[in-house]
Amino acid sequence: MPITINNREIEAPLDPRVSLLDLLREHLHLSGTKKGCNQGACGACTVLVDGQRILSCLTLAVQFEGCSVTTIEGLSQDGALHPLQQAFIEHDGFQCGYCTPGQICSAIGMAAEIERGLPSAVTADLAAEHIDFSHDEMRERMSGNLCRCGAHNGIVDAIAATFAPKPAFAEAAE
Ligand code: FES
Ligand code: FES
């Protein structure tokens, strides 16, 4: 069964040891997804699988037969940047840019997790049906994506500008 990558069907690699990250970078030359640590510690390799964020360095490509993978190259629509990509530019959310594709894919998955009501380590009420998109929730949920350049303030601003309900977020961050 093929793997759909950025709306294109790809045959799974014959070698079952190939990670999803290596399939993307080495086989398909989709080099937007970055290899930082290759051991699940930095978040640079984050992509979306059926809308959920995963670390592509820790997974085997063959696991995703029949799934839909979206990388940073697949986020733009009709030549227009995804709103979060645009926000990263407007809020100085990067310096060298190495962590940026992973930050952006991770943040899109993170916003969907909050929307679905999945709790994090800082969610006070685990039974709550609605989780506020707060400053603390965002920082906790994005803590797996490291930025060696220290662009975290711009990253947080870009994510908040894209996904957070403005008045509620502003009050919570004060
Ligand atoms: S390269 Fe996958 S988490 Fe660092
Ligand atoms: S912008 Fe350089 S590592 Fe994040």
Tab-separated table of C-alpha atoms in Angstrom, residues 48-138:
chain	number	residue	atom	x	y	z
A	48	LEU	CA	2.256	15.589	10.397
A	49	VAL	CA	0.735	12.136	9.825
A	50	ASP	CA	-3.011	12.225	9.312
A	51	GLY	CA	-2.911	15.613	11.075
A	52	GLN	CA	-0.980	14.431	14.138
A	53	ARG	CA	2.600	15.495	14.830
A	54	ILE	CA	5.232	12.790	15.002
A	55	LEU	CA	9.027	12.617	15.158
A	56	SER	CA	9.988	11.164	11.799
A	57	CYS	CA	13.441	10.077	13.035
A	58	LEU	CA	11.862	7.650	15.499
A	59	THR	CA	9.517	5.961	13.060
A	60	LEU	CA	9.917	3.559	10.182
A	61	ALA	CA	8.526	4.615	6.831
A	62	VAL	CA	6.674	1.319	6.355
A	63	GLN	CA	4.550	2.126	9.400
A	64	PHE	CA	2.788	4.763	7.332
A	65	GLU	CA	1.506	2.723	4.431
A	66	GLY	CA	-2.020	3.974	3.827
A	67	CYS	CA	-1.389	7.189	5.791
A	68	SER	CA	-1.117	10.800	4.702
A	69	VAL	CA	2.152	12.559	5.601
A	70	THR	CA	2.484	16.343	5.401
A	71	THR	CA	5.884	17.988	5.531
A	72	ILE	CA	6.797	21.658	5.524
A	73	GLU	CA	6.848	21.496	1.710
A	74	GLY	CA	3.187	20.482	1.715
A	75	LEU	CA	1.773	23.281	3.864
A	76	SER	CA	1.446	26.037	1.292
A	77	GLN	CA	-1.759	26.186	-0.734
A	78	ASP	CA	-1.840	27.484	-4.314
A	79	GLY	CA	1.512	29.166	-3.818
A	80	ALA	CA	0.463	30.963	-0.625
A	81	LEU	CA	2.292	30.283	2.619
A	82	HIS	CA	0.389	28.653	5.473
A	83	PRO	CA	-0.707	31.410	7.911
A	84	LEU	CA	1.765	30.100	10.504
A	85	GLN	CA	4.639	30.236	8.014
A	86	GLN	CA	3.703	33.862	7.311
A	87	ALA	CA	3.507	34.598	11.051
A	88	PHE	CA	7.013	33.202	11.604
A	89	ILE	CA	8.274	35.763	9.088
A	90	GLU	CA	6.291	38.626	10.633
A	91	HIS	CA	7.295	37.797	14.239
A	92	ASP	CA	10.976	36.938	13.680
A	93	GLY	CA	10.368	33.320	14.621
A	94	PHE	CA	13.742	32.125	13.333
A	95	GLN	CA	17.380	32.964	12.841
A	96	CYS	CA	19.255	30.138	11.064
A	97	GLY	CA	15.948	28.406	10.254
A	98	TYR	CA	17.143	24.884	11.004
A	99	CYS	CA	14.495	24.155	13.630
A	100	THR	CA	11.762	26.086	11.820
A	101	PRO	CA	10.085	23.355	9.705
A	102	GLY	CA	9.792	21.179	12.802
A	103	GLN	CA	8.515	24.090	14.895
A	104	ILE	CA	5.827	24.902	12.347
A	105	CYS	CA	4.629	21.315	11.811
A	106	SER	CA	4.684	20.732	15.555
A	107	ALA	CA	2.686	23.888	16.294
A	108	ILE	CA	0.001	22.942	13.771
A	109	GLY	CA	-0.323	19.525	15.402
A	110	MET	CA	-0.249	21.097	18.861
A	111	ALA	CA	-3.088	23.509	18.063
A	112	ALA	CA	-5.177	20.566	16.854
A	113	GLU	CA	-4.448	18.683	20.107
A	114	ILE	CA	-5.766	21.609	22.161
A	115	GLU	CA	-8.785	21.834	19.900
A	116	ARG	CA	-9.495	18.142	20.505
A	117	GLY	CA	-9.198	18.634	24.279
A	118	LEU	CA	-6.089	16.478	24.811
A	119	PRO	CA	-4.532	17.458	28.181
A	120	SER	CA	-0.847	18.259	28.721
A	121	ALA	CA	1.346	18.116	31.853
A	122	VAL	CA	0.170	21.620	32.841
A	123	THR	CA	-3.557	21.141	32.239
A	124	ALA	CA	-5.187	21.637	35.638
A	125	ASP	CA	-8.452	19.821	34.974
A	126	LEU	CA	-7.875	16.549	33.158
A	127	ALA	CA	-11.619	16.030	32.762
A	128	ALA	CA	-12.232	19.422	31.161
A	129	GLU	CA	-13.914	19.243	27.774
A	130	HIS	CA	-12.377	22.549	26.705
A	131	ILE	CA	-8.727	23.536	27.138
A	132	ASP	CA	-7.756	27.195	26.869
A	133	PHE	CA	-4.974	28.034	24.443
A	134	SER	CA	-2.863	29.652	27.165
A	135	HIS	CA	0.746	30.797	27.252
A	136	ASP	CA	1.684	27.956	29.647
A	137	GLU	CA	-0.109	25.305	27.587
A	138	MET	CA	1.671	26.447	24.456
